[in-house]
Tab-separated table of C-alpha atoms and ligand atoms in Angstrom:
chain	number	residue	atom	x	y	z
A	1	MET	CA	0.000	0.000	0.000
A	2	ASN	CA	1.591	3.300	-1.024
A	3	ARG	CA	2.437	6.046	1.438
A	4	HIS	CA	-0.340	8.328	0.156
A	5	VAL	CA	-3.074	5.780	0.781
A	6	LYS	CA	-1.597	4.966	4.191
A	7	ALA	CA	-1.604	8.668	5.116
A	8	LEU	CA	-5.217	9.011	3.979
A	9	LEU	CA	-6.294	5.952	5.954
A	10	SER	CA	-4.511	7.013	9.123
A	11	GLY	CA	-6.040	10.472	8.762
A	12	ALA	CA	-9.500	8.935	8.422
A	13	VAL	CA	-8.890	6.736	11.469
A	14	ALA	CA	-7.724	9.751	13.465
A	15	LEU	CA	-10.796	11.744	12.387
A	16	ALA	CA	-13.143	8.914	13.290
A	17	ALA	CA	-11.452	8.528	16.651
A	18	ALA	CA	-11.702	12.262	17.286
A	19	ALA	CA	-15.383	12.263	16.287
A	20	GLY	CA	-15.994	9.260	18.505
A	21	THR	CA	-14.286	10.986	21.404
A	22	ALA	CA	-16.316	14.141	20.823
A	23	LEU	CA	-19.551	12.139	20.743
A	24	ALA	CA	-18.571	10.242	23.856
A	25	ALA	CA	-17.686	13.491	25.635
A	26	TYR	CA	-20.877	15.316	24.518
A	27	PRO	CA	-21.895	17.702	25.944
A	28	GLU	CA	-18.706	19.566	26.723
A	29	ARG	CA	-20.334	23.040	26.971
A	30	PRO	CA	-23.783	24.578	27.670
A	31	ILE	CA	-26.635	23.716	25.314
A	32	THR	CA	-28.950	26.408	23.926
A	33	MET	CA	-32.658	25.601	23.828
A	34	ILE	CA	-34.440	28.073	21.553
A	35	VAL	CA	-37.913	29.034	22.784
A	36	PRO	CA	-39.683	30.730	19.858
A	37	PHE	CA	-41.908	32.898	22.065
A	38	ALA	CA	-41.440	35.490	24.831
A	39	ALA	CA	-40.629	34.500	28.400
A	40	GLY	CA	-43.575	33.624	30.619
A	41	GLY	CA	-45.733	31.868	28.027
A	42	PRO	CA	-46.507	28.143	27.871
A	43	THR	CA	-43.629	27.249	25.569
A	44	ASP	CA	-41.156	29.078	27.791
A	45	THR	CA	-42.717	27.571	30.934
A	46	ILE	CA	-42.397	23.973	29.708
A	47	ALA	CA	-38.905	24.597	28.319
A	48	ARG	CA	-37.593	25.978	31.610
A	49	ILE	CA	-39.148	23.158	33.651
A	50	VAL	CA	-37.770	20.283	31.551
A	51	GLY	CA	-34.550	22.160	30.721
A	52	GLU	CA	-33.691	22.481	34.405
A	53	HIS	CA	-33.714	18.726	34.951
A	54	MET	CA	-32.100	17.949	31.566
A	55	SER	CA	-29.156	20.110	32.708
A	56	LYS	CA	-28.645	17.803	35.694
A	57	THR	CA	-28.591	14.639	33.559
A	58	LEU	CA	-26.403	16.133	30.826
A	59	GLY	CA	-23.997	17.801	33.234
A	60	GLN	CA	-24.157	21.021	31.239
A	61	THR	CA	-26.601	23.932	31.551
A	62	VAL	CA	-29.511	24.022	29.115
A	63	VAL	CA	-29.696	27.760	28.443
A	64	ILE	CA	-33.094	29.080	27.298
A	65	GLU	CA	-32.896	31.616	24.478
A	66	ASN	CA	-36.180	33.361	23.571
A	67	VAL	CA	-36.157	34.050	19.827
A	68	THR	CA	-39.544	35.569	18.982
A	69	GLY	CA	-41.543	36.590	15.922
A	70	ALA	CA	-43.839	35.322	13.191
A	71	GLY	CA	-45.898	33.064	15.432
A	72	GLY	CA	-42.835	31.119	16.563
A	73	THR	CA	-41.520	30.381	13.071
A	74	THR	CA	-38.605	32.831	13.388
A	75	GLY	CA	-37.094	30.955	16.313
A	76	ILE	CA	-37.771	27.540	14.829
A	77	THR	CA	-36.179	28.587	11.533
A	78	ARG	CA	-33.101	29.622	13.512
A	79	GLY	CA	-33.094	26.214	15.206
A	80	ALA	CA	-33.576	24.330	11.943
A	81	GLN	CA	-30.541	26.107	10.446
A	82	ALA	CA	-28.272	25.543	13.466
A	83	ALA	CA	-25.282	23.192	13.264
A	84	PRO	CA	-26.362	19.587	14.016
A	85	ASP	CA	-23.875	19.272	16.891
A	86	GLY	CA	-26.270	18.993	19.822
A	87	TYR	CA	-25.496	22.465	21.177
A	88	THR	CA	-28.654	24.055	19.721
A	89	ILE	CA	-32.042	22.443	20.305
A	90	MET	CA	-35.526	23.964	20.391
A	91	MET	CA	-38.950	23.712	22.001
A	92	GLY	CA	-41.553	23.502	19.241
A	93	HIS	CA	-45.258	22.787	19.427
A	94	MET	CA	-48.531	22.121	17.664
A	95	GLY	CA	-48.320	25.580	16.071
A	96	THR	CA	-44.728	25.666	14.838
A	97	HIS	CA	-44.677	21.970	13.884
A	98	GLY	CA	-48.331	21.418	12.941
A	99	ALA	CA	-50.350	24.465	11.876
A	100	SER	CA	-47.647	26.713	10.398
A	101	PRO	CA	-47.172	25.048	7.000
A	102	ALA	CA	-50.842	25.830	6.187
A	103	LEU	CA	-50.402	29.476	7.137
A	104	TYR	CA	-46.927	30.337	5.816
A	105	PRO	CA	-46.592	29.568	2.090
A	106	ASN	CA	-42.886	30.435	2.232
A	107	LEU	CA	-42.099	28.712	5.524
A	108	LYS	CA	-38.342	28.137	5.604
A	109	TYR	CA	-38.639	24.675	7.090
A	110	ASP	CA	-40.690	21.492	6.704
A	111	PRO	CA	-41.714	20.231	10.175
A	112	THR	CA	-41.732	16.639	8.888
A	113	LYS	CA	-38.268	16.718	7.280
A	114	ASP	CA	-35.980	19.425	8.681
A	115	PHE	CA	-35.591	18.329	12.285
A	116	THR	CA	-34.299	15.561	14.490
A	117	PRO	CA	-37.217	14.691	16.797
A	118	ILE	CA	-36.022	14.378	20.413
A	119	GLY	CA	-39.301	13.846	22.286
A	120	LEU	CA	-42.693	15.097	23.451
A	121	ALA	CA	-42.421	17.265	26.580
A	122	ALA	CA	-46.032	17.964	27.583
A	123	GLY	CA	-49.625	17.996	26.375
A	124	THR	CA	-51.280	21.380	26.959
A	125	PRO	CA	-55.110	21.608	26.936
A	126	ILE	CA	-56.602	24.848	25.600
A	127	ILE	CA	-58.697	27.161	27.788
A	128	ILE	CA	-60.875	30.101	26.678
A	129	VAL	CA	-59.922	32.949	29.005
A	130	THR	CA	-61.201	36.532	29.344
A	131	ARG	CA	-60.278	39.591	31.357
A	132	LYS	CA	-61.771	39.201	34.838
A	133	ASP	CA	-64.494	41.843	34.326
A	134	PHE	CA	-65.577	40.665	30.863
A	135	PRO	CA	-69.425	40.812	30.850
A	136	ALA	CA	-70.052	37.062	30.489
A	137	LYS	CA	-70.385	34.693	33.419
A	138	ASP	CA	-70.181	31.533	31.306
A	139	LEU	CA	-69.424	30.253	27.804
A	140	LYS	CA	-72.998	30.715	26.594
A	141	GLU	CA	-72.992	34.428	27.512
A	142	PHE	CA	-69.494	34.764	26.015
A	143	ILE	CA	-70.698	33.281	22.710
A	144	ALA	CA	-73.677	35.650	22.676
A	145	LYS	CA	-71.333	38.611	23.257
A	146	MET	CA	-68.964	37.371	20.544
A	147	LYS	CA	-71.802	37.082	18.035
A	148	ALA	CA	-73.133	40.522	18.954
A	149	GLU	CA	-69.857	42.420	19.121
A	150	GLY	CA	-67.117	40.185	17.668
A	151	PRO	CA	-65.275	42.792	15.542
A	152	LYS	CA	-65.128	45.116	18.552
A	153	LEU	CA	-63.620	42.495	20.898
A	154	ASN	CA	-59.837	42.339	21.267
A	155	GLU	CA	-58.513	38.796	20.928
A	156	GLY	CA	-54.897	38.383	22.104
A	157	ASN	CA	-52.634	35.812	20.461
A	158	ALA	CA	-48.961	35.061	19.808
A	159	GLY	CA	-49.029	35.595	16.062
A	160	VAL	CA	-50.106	33.703	12.951
A	161	GLY	CA	-49.404	29.997	13.370
A	162	SER	CA	-49.084	30.117	17.131
A	163	VAL	CA	-51.251	27.796	19.196
A	164	SER	CA	-53.211	30.719	20.603
A	165	HIS	CA	-53.851	32.094	17.104
A	166	THR	CA	-54.666	28.687	15.598
A	167	THR	CA	-57.052	27.609	18.336
A	168	CYS	CA	-58.856	30.972	18.468
A	169	THR	CA	-59.118	30.888	14.652
A	170	LEU	CA	-60.919	27.569	15.032
A	171	LEU	CA	-63.186	29.045	17.722
A	172	THR	CA	-64.163	32.179	15.784
A	173	SER	CA	-64.638	30.169	12.606
A	174	GLN	CA	-67.027	27.797	14.362
A	175	LEU	CA	-68.921	30.824	15.700
A	176	GLY	CA	-68.923	32.418	12.252
A	177	ILE	CA	-67.497	35.693	13.558
A	178	LYS	CA	-64.459	37.930	13.255
A	179	THR	CA	-62.647	39.651	16.105
A	180	ALA	CA	-60.060	42.426	16.474
A	181	ARG	CA	-56.804	40.448	16.756
A	182	VAL	CA	-53.911	41.779	18.873
A	183	THR	CA	-50.558	40.065	18.320
A	184	TYR	CA	-47.923	39.556	20.999
A	185	LYS	CA	-44.471	37.954	21.004
A	186	GLY	CA	-45.941	35.281	23.238
A	187	THR	CA	-48.943	34.656	25.424
A	188	GLY	CA	-46.874	35.595	28.470
A	189	PRO	CA	-47.146	39.296	27.600
A	190	MET	CA	-50.667	38.701	26.240
A	191	ILE	CA	-51.825	37.378	29.614
A	192	ASN	CA	-50.286	40.458	31.300
A	193	ASP	CA	-52.565	42.618	29.126
A	194	LEU	CA	-55.520	40.333	29.851
A	195	VAL	CA	-54.892	40.880	33.569
A	196	GLY	CA	-54.602	44.615	32.886
A	197	GLY	CA	-57.795	44.624	30.820
A	198	GLN	CA	-56.149	45.757	27.561
A	199	VAL	CA	-57.422	42.687	25.711
A	200	ASP	CA	-60.782	40.952	26.099
A	201	PHE	CA	-60.041	37.243	25.577
A	202	GLY	CA	-57.704	34.565	24.279
A	203	CYS	CA	-57.304	30.824	23.712
A	204	ASP	CA	-54.264	29.741	25.682
A	205	GLN	CA	-52.508	26.639	26.902
A	206	ILE	CA	-53.398	25.697	30.451
A	207	VAL	CA	-49.818	25.773	31.771
A	208	SER	CA	-49.556	29.534	31.427
A	209	VAL	CA	-53.027	30.480	32.709
A	210	ALA	CA	-53.784	27.974	35.495
A	211	GLN	CA	-52.187	30.080	38.225
A	212	GLN	CA	-53.805	33.316	37.022
A	213	ILE	CA	-57.196	31.586	36.923
A	214	LYS	CA	-56.753	30.263	40.469
A	215	ALA	CA	-55.690	33.761	41.585
A	216	GLY	CA	-58.816	35.265	39.985
A	217	THR	CA	-56.798	37.769	37.937
A	218	ILE	CA	-58.358	36.397	34.723
A	219	LYS	CA	-61.562	34.473	34.037
A	220	ALA	CA	-61.749	30.982	32.489
A	221	LEU	CA	-64.905	29.934	30.652
A	222	ALA	CA	-64.189	26.375	29.536
A	223	ILE	CA	-61.454	23.869	28.780
A	224	ALA	CA	-61.525	22.394	25.268
A	225	THR	CA	-60.802	18.780	26.242
A	226	PRO	CA	-63.237	15.866	26.617
A	227	GLU	CA	-62.550	15.683	30.366
A	228	ARG	CA	-61.981	18.369	32.998
A	229	SER	CA	-58.417	19.029	34.159
A	230	PRO	CA	-57.379	17.815	37.628
A	231	ALA	CA	-55.522	21.141	37.919
A	232	LEU	CA	-58.785	23.108	37.459
A	233	PRO	CA	-61.522	20.669	38.545
A	234	ASP	CA	-64.248	23.348	38.697
A	235	LEU	CA	-63.710	24.492	35.103
A	236	PRO	CA	-66.331	22.959	32.793
A	237	THR	CA	-65.406	21.405	29.481
A	238	THR	CA	-66.631	23.122	26.306
A	239	LYS	CA	-69.014	20.178	25.900
A	240	GLU	CA	-70.536	20.775	29.351
A	241	ALA	CA	-70.627	24.521	28.678
A	242	GLY	CA	-72.596	24.153	25.440
A	243	MET	CA	-70.010	24.138	22.628
A	244	PRO	CA	-69.106	20.453	22.122
A	245	GLU	CA	-67.694	21.088	18.653
A	246	TYR	CA	-64.868	23.176	20.093
A	247	GLU	CA	-62.440	20.477	21.247
A	248	VAL	CA	-58.715	21.175	20.744
A	249	SER	CA	-55.490	20.554	22.615
A	250	ALA	CA	-51.834	21.393	22.019
A	251	TRP	CA	-48.445	19.918	22.874
A	252	ASN	CA	-44.837	21.054	23.295
A	253	ALA	CA	-41.855	18.981	22.136
A	254	VAL	CA	-38.063	19.116	21.878
A	255	PHE	CA	-36.368	19.062	18.461
A	256	GLY	CA	-32.826	19.317	17.144
A	257	PRO	CA	-31.814	20.393	13.656
A	258	LYS	CA	-31.799	17.681	10.955
A	259	GLY	CA	-28.766	15.396	10.924
A	260	LEU	CA	-28.071	15.215	14.643
A	261	PRO	CA	-25.780	12.197	15.307
A	262	ALA	CA	-27.787	9.323	16.796
A	263	ASP	CA	-25.634	9.184	19.965
A	264	ILE	CA	-26.281	12.879	20.668
A	265	ALA	CA	-30.019	12.636	19.896
A	266	GLY	CA	-30.121	9.592	22.174
A	267	LYS	CA	-28.442	11.478	25.046
A	268	LEU	CA	-30.921	14.355	24.649
A	269	ASN	CA	-33.922	12.004	24.562
A	270	ASP	CA	-32.579	10.171	27.611
A	271	ALA	CA	-32.267	13.472	29.495
A	272	LEU	CA	-35.829	14.473	28.507
A	273	VAL	CA	-37.259	11.093	29.532
A	274	LYS	CA	-35.454	11.285	32.878
A	275	ALA	CA	-36.887	14.778	33.430
A	276	LEU	CA	-40.408	13.479	32.792
A	277	ASP	CA	-39.801	10.597	35.212
A	278	ASP	CA	-38.525	12.930	37.956
A	279	GLU	CA	-41.264	13.369	40.572
A	280	HIS	CA	-40.585	17.074	41.205
A	281	THR	CA	-40.506	17.897	37.492
A	282	ARG	CA	-43.678	15.898	36.885
A	283	LYS	CA	-45.444	17.676	39.726
A	284	ARG	CA	-44.547	21.099	38.316
A	285	ILE	CA	-46.003	20.188	34.905
A	286	LEU	CA	-49.084	18.378	36.249
A	287	ASP	CA	-49.894	21.113	38.801
A	288	LEU	CA	-50.006	23.572	35.880
A	289	GLY	CA	-52.469	21.299	34.043
A	290	GLY	CA	-49.986	19.845	31.581
A	291	THR	CA	-50.165	16.157	30.656
A	292	ILE	CA	-47.195	13.802	30.416
A	293	ALA	CA	-46.951	11.005	27.856
A	294	ASP	CA	-46.146	7.434	28.776
A	295	LYS	CA	-42.707	6.055	27.844
A	296	PRO	CA	-43.641	4.963	24.289
A	297	GLY	CA	-45.202	8.395	23.706
A	298	ARG	CA	-41.893	10.086	24.535
A	299	SER	CA	-39.816	8.397	21.838
A	300	PRO	CA	-38.380	10.290	18.852
A	301	ALA	CA	-40.383	8.003	16.546
A	302	ALA	CA	-43.629	8.864	18.358
A	303	LEU	CA	-42.863	12.577	17.995
A	304	GLN	CA	-42.104	12.219	14.269
A	305	LYS	CA	-45.452	10.433	13.831
A	306	LEU	CA	-47.265	13.131	15.832
A	307	VAL	CA	-45.746	15.932	13.715
A	308	GLU	CA	-46.723	14.194	10.476
A	309	SER	CA	-50.285	13.627	11.699
A	310	GLU	CA	-50.632	17.193	13.023
A	311	VAL	CA	-49.488	18.783	9.756
A	312	ALA	CA	-51.935	16.530	7.892
A	313	ARG	CA	-54.863	17.303	10.203
A	314	TRP	CA	-54.471	21.079	10.510
A	315	ASN	CA	-53.751	21.742	6.852
A	316	PRO	CA	-57.293	21.210	5.487
A	317	VAL	CA	-58.923	22.857	8.512
A	318	LEU	CA	-56.881	26.066	8.319
A	319	LYS	CA	-56.939	26.261	4.529
A	320	GLY	CA	-60.700	25.733	4.652
A	321	ILE	CA	-61.101	28.566	7.139
A	322	ALA	CA	-58.901	30.848	5.033
A	323	ALA	CA	-60.967	30.011	1.933
A	324	GLN	CA	-64.168	30.806	3.818
A	325	ALA	CA	-62.682	34.127	4.910
A	326	VAL	CA	-61.968	35.012	1.280
A	327	ASN	CA	-65.298	33.843	-0.073
A	328	PRO	CA	-67.632	32.765	2.754
A	329	ALA	CA	-69.783	29.935	1.422
A	330	GLY	CA	-72.821	31.630	2.823
A	331	ALA	CA	-71.938	35.078	1.502
A	332	THR	CA	-74.276	34.829	-1.506
A	333	SER	CA	-77.225	33.513	0.494
A	334	GLY	CA	-76.441	35.795	3.433
A	335	ALA	CA	-76.406	32.766	5.729
A	336	THR	CA	-73.559	32.291	8.191
A	337	PRO	CA	-70.834	30.198	6.558
A	338	PRO	CA	-70.822	26.620	7.881
A	339	PRO	CA	-68.530	26.344	10.929
A	340	ALA	CA	-65.113	24.821	10.397
A	341	ALA	CA	-65.078	21.200	11.398
A	342	ALA	CA	-62.922	20.744	14.464
A	343	PRO	CA	-59.898	18.617	13.527
A	344	ALA	CA	-60.072	15.168	15.039
A	345	PRO	CA	-58.313	15.637	18.382
A	346	ALA	CA	-54.657	14.624	18.404
A	347	PRO	CA	-54.086	11.287	20.153
A	348	ALA	CA	-53.976	12.420	23.779
A	349	PRO	CA	-50.781	10.933	25.240
A	350	ALA	CA	-51.568	8.395	27.953
A	351	GLN	CA	-50.614	9.703	31.368
A	352	LYS	CA	-47.903	7.613	33.064
B	1	MLT	C1	-48.571	30.076	21.318
B	1	MLT	O1	-48.420	29.269	20.425
B	1	MLT	O2	-49.571	30.772	21.500
B	1	MLT	C2	-47.429	30.148	22.214
B	1	MLT	O3	-47.227	28.906	22.800
B	1	MLT	C3	-47.535	31.198	23.188
B	1	MLT	C4	-46.318	31.209	24.034
B	1	MLT	O4	-45.723	30.157	24.291
B	1	MLT	O5	-45.983	32.307	24.447
């Protein structure tokens, strides 16, 4: 074998050894977890809770970086374009990795192809919330008010494609009304304005409103899940409150950029699974009304399947609503356009 080939081979062996050492030593420095919304919202809340315990398992700090804008797609685009070295991961959700492709024709990523799925972090039921002095004592009165004054009511959300925007779009479409939409960089700041009375209502994930509801600083009308939440046992479901067709839930999950080495993705999934097995971490999520998947539901493969099914289920619903907005089916007859069919609820992860 000539010297040149030998040199090439020994170089390749050295490179492989170095790569192997790097993988074995991963992580050797802090890991950035991009949260694509402002601090204080549900995505940020879940990220900080699981990130804290993941830091212990990984032996390096998981540093939360809030990268906001465009309903979460700005931060997720940043994450998708990061180096696949395990030092940049992200907290995505049903909006960024389910609804967004239907709402952003030029989305710079494909949720089903451009990521390494790490695992599902938490399920997050949706609650219809209003400012505490909104003149409706229950969902029925709220619906009447919406139908009478919709365009004058300020609906707060976290931008096109966010969970709050997507789930309130479904609500207003089913009611056949429009509202005045106020966009925030996350529902953390939106809830602050709800407490202050600057906005009238929103559709938010339970983990960022449960404490405010218990404190009485905002009002909750119904939870859009088949069963009540153990965290808010007195809050009726939308079915009990008279709007059974409005049933929708969200989820938050950890992703890396595409092409993450299997060993690194495995270490990150292991750290996430250990966080969701930790009693203190579980209690923090469950007390806020989040749900935690069983072990099979936390696998990367389960997350990939969830993303594919969520993109497929939201696409026709949101495109149908947009088409109605452009040319309401009932416009010619003057009748209210038929309500958007609620997407079949995502498979609720079994609690374990
Ligand atoms: C949303 O999609 O509405 C976001 O989760 C809100 C947030 O996390 O701030």
